[in-house]
């Protein structure tokens, strides 16, 4: 069947440490990427975005790195806090334009005190 | 009030029953989407609509139908629910004009269980 009960990869970190969450995107034509945070029982929330003409963008405590050569995106969270515990996933715009986004499966971040 | 409201939040239904999930928005966006989320599979697009007269199938539209009743309302129907449609369903809107986040706003989701 469709749902084989796959489990999300989990990253466990200590409070105060830095976290790095990785994403491999699929379409070399994608030129816009977004990171989302999804807390339990809630819809995805925008964290940060980056366009393909950049390889790094910083926000508040978060940094996104883009490596177009290997189609890889990462999200770095500085001084991780318990409130950062959530599922994080990336999205790309596929063939470009503003039609619709393609979402990755996600990584669960667990922050331990 | 939330920008994108989904009802119901939780629903348990029996195999073969018809069920409708509703979505309404106050963002004034033209574009609306229905996604399905399963563990380990991320968000998959079921249907999307770029305006009231425009309906498009996404990657997993089989077994689903939609209705765009107004700019602010986009409903998803399961004509005859089956257990593998058990999932978390999200409605989203976007401005369609690019810019930050493409203007995407998500609802809080509907957890559907088909028994």
mmCIF file of C-alpha atoms in Angstrom:
data_model
loop_
_atom_site.group_PDB
_atom_site.id
_atom_site.type_symbol
_atom_site.label_atom_id
_atom_site.label_comp_id
_atom_site.label_asym_id
_atom_site.label_seq_id
_atom_site.Cartn_x
_atom_site.Cartn_y
_atom_site.Cartn_z
ATOM 1 C CA UNK A 1 0.000 0.000 0.000
ATOM 2 C CA UNK A 2 0.942 3.643 -0.157
ATOM 3 C CA UNK A 3 1.592 4.128 3.516
ATOM 4 C CA UNK A 4 4.331 1.794 4.600
ATOM 5 C CA UNK A 5 4.710 3.485 7.960
ATOM 6 C CA UNK A 6 8.015 5.120 7.220
ATOM 7 C CA UNK A 7 9.587 6.970 10.088
ATOM 8 C CA UNK A 8 11.171 10.361 9.858
ATOM 9 C CA UNK A 9 14.900 10.629 10.503
ATOM 10 C CA UNK A 10 15.500 12.196 13.895
ATOM 11 C CA UNK A 11 18.211 14.557 14.989
ATOM 12 C CA UNK A 12 18.744 14.683 18.745
ATOM 13 C CA UNK A 13 20.671 17.617 20.200
ATOM 14 C CA UNK A 14 21.389 19.103 23.581
ATOM 15 C CA UNK A 15 19.889 22.445 24.454
ATOM 16 C CA UNK A 16 22.361 25.181 23.567
ATOM 17 C CA UNK A 17 24.121 23.207 20.849
ATOM 18 C CA UNK A 18 23.921 24.080 17.172
ATOM 19 C CA UNK A 19 21.739 21.940 14.902
ATOM 20 C CA UNK A 20 22.224 21.180 11.231
ATOM 21 C CA UNK A 21 19.354 19.697 9.238
ATOM 22 C CA UNK A 22 19.967 18.556 5.700
ATOM 23 C CA UNK A 23 17.809 18.252 2.608
ATOM 24 C CA UNK A 24 18.529 16.893 -0.852
ATOM 25 C CA UNK A 25 16.296 18.470 -3.452
ATOM 26 C CA UNK A 26 15.258 16.808 -6.654
ATOM 27 C CA UNK A 27 14.929 19.284 -9.490
ATOM 28 C CA UNK A 28 17.984 21.043 -10.903
ATOM 29 C CA UNK A 29 15.627 23.668 -12.382
ATOM 30 C CA UNK A 30 14.440 24.767 -8.930
ATOM 31 C CA UNK A 31 15.458 28.315 -8.185
ATOM 32 C CA UNK A 32 13.645 28.993 -4.927
ATOM 33 C CA UNK A 33 13.825 27.055 -1.680
ATOM 34 C CA UNK A 34 12.077 27.302 1.672
ATOM 35 C CA UNK A 35 12.503 25.743 5.097
ATOM 36 C CA UNK A 36 9.406 25.041 7.165
ATOM 37 C CA UNK A 37 8.906 24.118 10.816
ATOM 38 C CA UNK A 38 5.968 21.952 11.806
ATOM 39 C CA UNK A 39 5.061 21.551 15.450
ATOM 40 C CA UNK A 40 2.808 18.791 16.639
ATOM 41 C CA UNK A 41 -0.825 19.474 15.782
ATOM 42 C CA UNK A 42 -0.051 22.512 13.673
ATOM 43 C CA UNK A 43 0.419 23.389 10.048
ATOM 44 C CA UNK A 44 3.849 24.138 8.564
ATOM 45 C CA UNK A 45 5.298 27.536 9.370
ATOM 46 C CA UNK A 46 7.730 29.461 7.188
ATOM 47 C CA UNK A 47 11.247 29.816 8.643
ATOM 48 C CA UNK A 48 13.528 31.119 5.927
ATOM 49 C CA UNK A 49 13.911 31.078 2.164
ATOM 50 C CA UNK A 50 16.738 31.374 -0.342
ATOM 51 C CA UNK A 51 16.969 31.954 -4.058
ATOM 52 C CA UNK A 52 19.372 30.100 -6.311
ATOM 53 C CA UNK A 53 21.493 33.195 -6.943
ATOM 54 C CA UNK A 54 22.637 32.957 -3.316
ATOM 55 C CA UNK A 55 24.499 30.241 -1.433
ATOM 56 C CA UNK A 56 23.852 31.487 2.093
ATOM 57 C CA UNK A 57 21.185 33.467 3.873
ATOM 58 C CA UNK A 58 20.901 34.295 7.555
ATOM 59 C CA UNK A 59 17.904 34.943 9.724
ATOM 60 C CA UNK A 60 17.445 35.172 13.441
ATOM 61 C CA UNK A 61 19.355 32.152 14.849
ATOM 62 C CA UNK A 62 18.934 30.335 11.542
ATOM 63 C CA UNK A 63 21.117 30.073 8.458
ATOM 64 C CA UNK A 64 20.298 28.339 5.188
ATOM 65 C CA UNK A 65 23.067 27.074 2.938
ATOM 66 C CA UNK A 66 22.516 26.095 -0.677
ATOM 67 C CA UNK A 67 24.861 23.938 -2.734
ATOM 68 C CA UNK A 68 23.499 23.793 -6.255
ATOM 69 C CA UNK A 69 26.302 21.558 -7.504
ATOM 70 C CA UNK A 70 25.099 18.636 -5.392
ATOM 71 C CA UNK A 71 21.488 19.831 -5.002
ATOM 72 C CA UNK A 72 21.781 20.119 -1.254
ATOM 73 C CA UNK A 73 20.192 22.477 1.221
ATOM 74 C CA UNK A 74 20.899 22.764 4.925
ATOM 75 C CA UNK A 75 19.338 24.596 7.835
ATOM 76 C CA UNK A 76 21.543 25.583 10.738
ATOM 77 C CA UNK A 77 19.947 26.548 14.037
ATOM 78 C CA UNK A 78 22.206 28.266 16.527
ATOM 79 C CA UNK A 79 21.893 27.707 20.273
ATOM 80 C CA UNK A 80 19.038 25.241 19.882
ATOM 81 C CA UNK A 81 16.215 25.657 22.375
ATOM 82 C CA UNK A 82 13.459 23.259 23.540
ATOM 83 C CA UNK A 83 10.965 25.311 21.540
ATOM 84 C CA UNK A 84 12.848 24.345 18.391
ATOM 85 C CA UNK A 85 11.687 20.743 18.760
ATOM 86 C CA UNK A 86 9.577 20.042 15.677
ATOM 87 C CA UNK A 87 9.660 18.479 12.228
ATOM 88 C CA UNK A 88 11.603 20.527 9.699
ATOM 89 C CA UNK A 89 11.260 20.146 5.961
ATOM 90 C CA UNK A 90 12.449 21.882 2.863
ATOM 91 C CA UNK A 91 10.495 22.841 -0.231
ATOM 92 C CA UNK A 92 11.545 23.716 -3.761
ATOM 93 C CA UNK A 93 9.667 25.325 -6.593
ATOM 94 C CA UNK A 94 10.358 22.546 -9.085
ATOM 95 C CA UNK A 95 10.458 23.788 -12.634
ATOM 96 C CA UNK A 96 10.360 27.348 -11.452
ATOM 97 C CA UNK A 97 7.719 29.978 -11.532
ATOM 98 C CA UNK A 98 5.182 30.528 -8.847
ATOM 99 C CA UNK A 99 2.868 27.627 -9.449
ATOM 100 C CA UNK A 100 3.400 25.229 -6.599
ATOM 101 C CA UNK A 101 5.986 23.942 -4.197
ATOM 102 C CA UNK A 102 7.420 20.433 -3.826
ATOM 103 C CA UNK A 103 8.014 19.370 -0.228
ATOM 104 C CA UNK A 104 10.618 17.053 1.243
ATOM 105 C CA UNK A 105 9.758 14.365 3.790
ATOM 106 C CA UNK A 106 11.213 16.107 6.810
ATOM 107 C CA UNK A 107 13.531 15.585 9.762
ATOM 108 C CA UNK A 108 12.418 15.492 13.366
ATOM 109 C CA UNK A 109 14.516 17.647 15.697
ATOM 110 C CA UNK A 110 14.465 16.600 19.348
ATOM 111 C CA UNK A 111 16.072 19.016 21.789
ATOM 112 C CA UNK A 112 17.078 17.611 25.164
ATOM 113 C CA UNK A 113 17.680 19.759 28.252
ATOM 114 C CA UNK B 1 -9.293 34.183 13.776
ATOM 115 C CA UNK B 2 -6.932 32.026 11.744
ATOM 116 C CA UNK B 3 -6.103 33.102 8.191
ATOM 117 C CA UNK B 4 -6.805 29.577 6.887
ATOM 118 C CA UNK B 5 -9.437 27.556 8.726
ATOM 119 C CA UNK B 6 -9.984 23.859 8.235
ATOM 120 C CA UNK B 7 -12.961 21.888 9.484
ATOM 121 C CA UNK B 8 -13.220 19.413 11.038
ATOM 122 C CA UNK B 9 -9.933 19.171 12.968
ATOM 123 C CA UNK B 10 -10.378 15.464 13.545
ATOM 124 C CA UNK B 11 -12.671 12.924 11.943
ATOM 125 C CA UNK B 12 -13.140 9.201 12.135
ATOM 126 C CA UNK B 13 -15.219 7.660 9.380
ATOM 127 C CA UNK B 14 -16.052 4.211 8.096
ATOM 128 C CA UNK B 15 -14.897 2.609 4.880
ATOM 129 C CA UNK B 16 -17.195 3.485 1.994
ATOM 130 C CA UNK B 17 -18.585 6.656 3.528
ATOM 131 C CA UNK B 18 -18.490 10.004 1.769
ATOM 132 C CA UNK B 19 -16.724 12.749 3.640
ATOM 133 C CA UNK B 20 -16.005 16.393 2.947
ATOM 134 C CA UNK B 21 -13.181 18.442 4.404
ATOM 135 C CA UNK B 22 -13.651 22.175 4.278
ATOM 136 C CA UNK B 23 -11.234 25.061 4.016
ATOM 137 C CA UNK B 24 -11.872 28.771 4.171
ATOM 138 C CA UNK B 25 -9.420 31.662 4.054
ATOM 139 C CA UNK B 26 -9.343 35.348 4.848
ATOM 140 C CA UNK B 27 -6.060 36.065 3.055
ATOM 141 C CA UNK B 28 -7.734 37.170 -0.155
ATOM 142 C CA UNK B 29 -5.495 34.768 -2.075
ATOM 143 C CA UNK B 30 -6.556 33.372 -5.415
ATOM 144 C CA UNK B 31 -4.591 30.140 -5.108
ATOM 145 C CA UNK B 32 -5.652 27.292 -2.857
ATOM 146 C CA UNK B 33 -4.231 23.814 -2.385
ATOM 147 C CA UNK B 34 -5.029 20.520 -0.689
ATOM 148 C CA UNK B 35 -2.117 18.417 0.572
ATOM 149 C CA UNK B 36 -1.934 15.062 2.241
ATOM 150 C CA UNK B 37 0.757 14.262 4.823
ATOM 151 C CA UNK B 38 1.782 10.720 5.712
ATOM 152 C CA UNK B 39 4.640 9.726 8.025
ATOM 153 C CA UNK B 40 7.930 9.799 6.152
ATOM 154 C CA UNK B 41 6.385 10.996 2.915
ATOM 155 C CA UNK B 42 6.099 14.722 3.417
ATOM 156 C CA UNK B 43 3.354 16.814 1.898
ATOM 157 C CA UNK B 44 1.879 15.529 -1.354
ATOM 158 C CA UNK B 45 -0.362 17.644 -3.541
ATOM 159 C CA UNK B 46 -3.882 16.338 -4.132
ATOM 160 C CA UNK B 47 -5.590 19.207 -5.979
ATOM 161 C CA UNK B 48 -5.004 22.891 -6.507
ATOM 162 C CA UNK B 49 -6.975 25.837 -7.794
ATOM 163 C CA UNK B 50 -5.613 29.108 -9.125
ATOM 164 C CA UNK B 51 -8.985 30.822 -9.202
ATOM 165 C CA UNK B 52 -12.658 29.984 -8.830
ATOM 166 C CA UNK B 53 -12.955 28.560 -12.354
ATOM 167 C CA UNK B 54 -9.653 26.704 -12.303
ATOM 168 C CA UNK B 55 -9.181 23.215 -10.808
ATOM 169 C CA UNK B 56 -6.074 21.086 -11.351
ATOM 170 C CA UNK B 57 -5.088 17.593 -10.296
ATOM 171 C CA UNK B 58 -1.995 17.146 -8.211
ATOM 172 C CA UNK B 59 0.196 14.079 -7.919
ATOM 173 C CA UNK B 60 -2.263 11.954 -5.918
ATOM 174 C CA UNK B 61 -5.780 12.976 -6.991
ATOM 175 C CA UNK B 62 -7.263 9.479 -7.418
ATOM 176 C CA UNK B 63 -10.089 8.882 -4.946
ATOM 177 C CA UNK B 64 -10.533 12.603 -4.239
ATOM 178 C CA UNK B 65 -12.551 15.450 -5.706
ATOM 179 C CA UNK B 66 -12.666 19.168 -4.932
ATOM 180 C CA UNK B 67 -14.983 22.115 -5.232
ATOM 181 C CA UNK B 68 -14.006 25.783 -5.276
ATOM 182 C CA UNK B 69 -17.237 27.372 -4.109
ATOM 183 C CA UNK B 70 -15.836 30.871 -3.864
ATOM 184 C CA UNK B 71 -12.472 32.586 -3.769
ATOM 185 C CA UNK B 72 -12.368 31.967 -0.041
ATOM 186 C CA UNK B 73 -13.604 28.357 0.030
ATOM 187 C CA UNK B 74 -12.064 25.147 -1.267
ATOM 188 C CA UNK B 75 -13.431 21.781 -0.155
ATOM 189 C CA UNK B 76 -12.001 18.289 -0.551
ATOM 190 C CA UNK B 77 -14.260 15.236 -0.837
ATOM 191 C CA UNK B 78 -13.593 11.552 -0.471
ATOM 192 C CA UNK B 79 -16.472 9.939 -2.346
ATOM 193 C CA UNK B 80 -15.945 6.500 -0.850
ATOM 194 C CA UNK B 81 -13.352 6.561 1.897
ATOM 195 C CA UNK B 82 -10.825 3.722 2.194
ATOM 196 C CA UNK B 83 -8.385 2.975 5.042
ATOM 197 C CA UNK B 84 -5.269 4.056 3.125
ATOM 198 C CA UNK B 85 -6.729 7.555 2.947
ATOM 199 C CA UNK B 86 -6.054 7.811 6.660
ATOM 200 C CA UNK B 87 -3.718 10.794 6.882
ATOM 201 C CA UNK B 88 -3.287 14.401 7.930
ATOM 202 C CA UNK B 89 -4.762 16.800 5.368
ATOM 203 C CA UNK B 90 -3.673 20.403 4.948
ATOM 204 C CA UNK B 91 -5.212 23.236 3.047
ATOM 205 C CA UNK B 92 -2.948 26.078 1.947
ATOM 206 C CA UNK B 93 -3.273 29.361 0.109
ATOM 207 C CA UNK B 94 -0.755 31.420 -1.798
ATOM 208 C CA UNK B 95 -0.660 34.797 -3.407
ATOM 209 C CA UNK B 96 0.780 33.440 -6.639
ATOM 210 C CA UNK B 97 2.925 36.512 -7.010
ATOM 211 C CA UNK B 98 6.211 35.159 -5.783
ATOM 212 C CA UNK B 99 7.998 37.002 -3.078
ATOM 213 C CA UNK B 100 8.792 35.613 0.313
ATOM 214 C CA UNK B 101 7.432 32.101 0.888
ATOM 215 C CA UNK B 102 5.363 32.525 -2.268
ATOM 216 C CA UNK B 103 2.810 33.825 0.209
ATOM 217 C CA UNK B 104 1.979 30.301 1.359
ATOM 218 C CA UNK B 105 -0.234 30.032 4.438
ATOM 219 C CA UNK B 106 -1.267 26.662 5.822
ATOM 220 C CA UNK B 107 -4.276 25.660 7.859
ATOM 221 C CA UNK B 108 -3.891 23.667 11.066
ATOM 222 C CA UNK B 109 -4.818 20.411 9.375
ATOM 223 C CA UNK B 110 -7.541 17.787 9.522
ATOM 224 C CA UNK B 111 -6.647 14.396 10.923
ATOM 225 C CA UNK B 112 -8.761 11.813 9.106
ATOM 226 C CA UNK B 113 -9.002 8.188 10.152
ATOM 227 C CA UNK B 114 -10.843 5.676 7.971
ATOM 228 C CA UNK B 115 -11.755 2.470 9.789
#
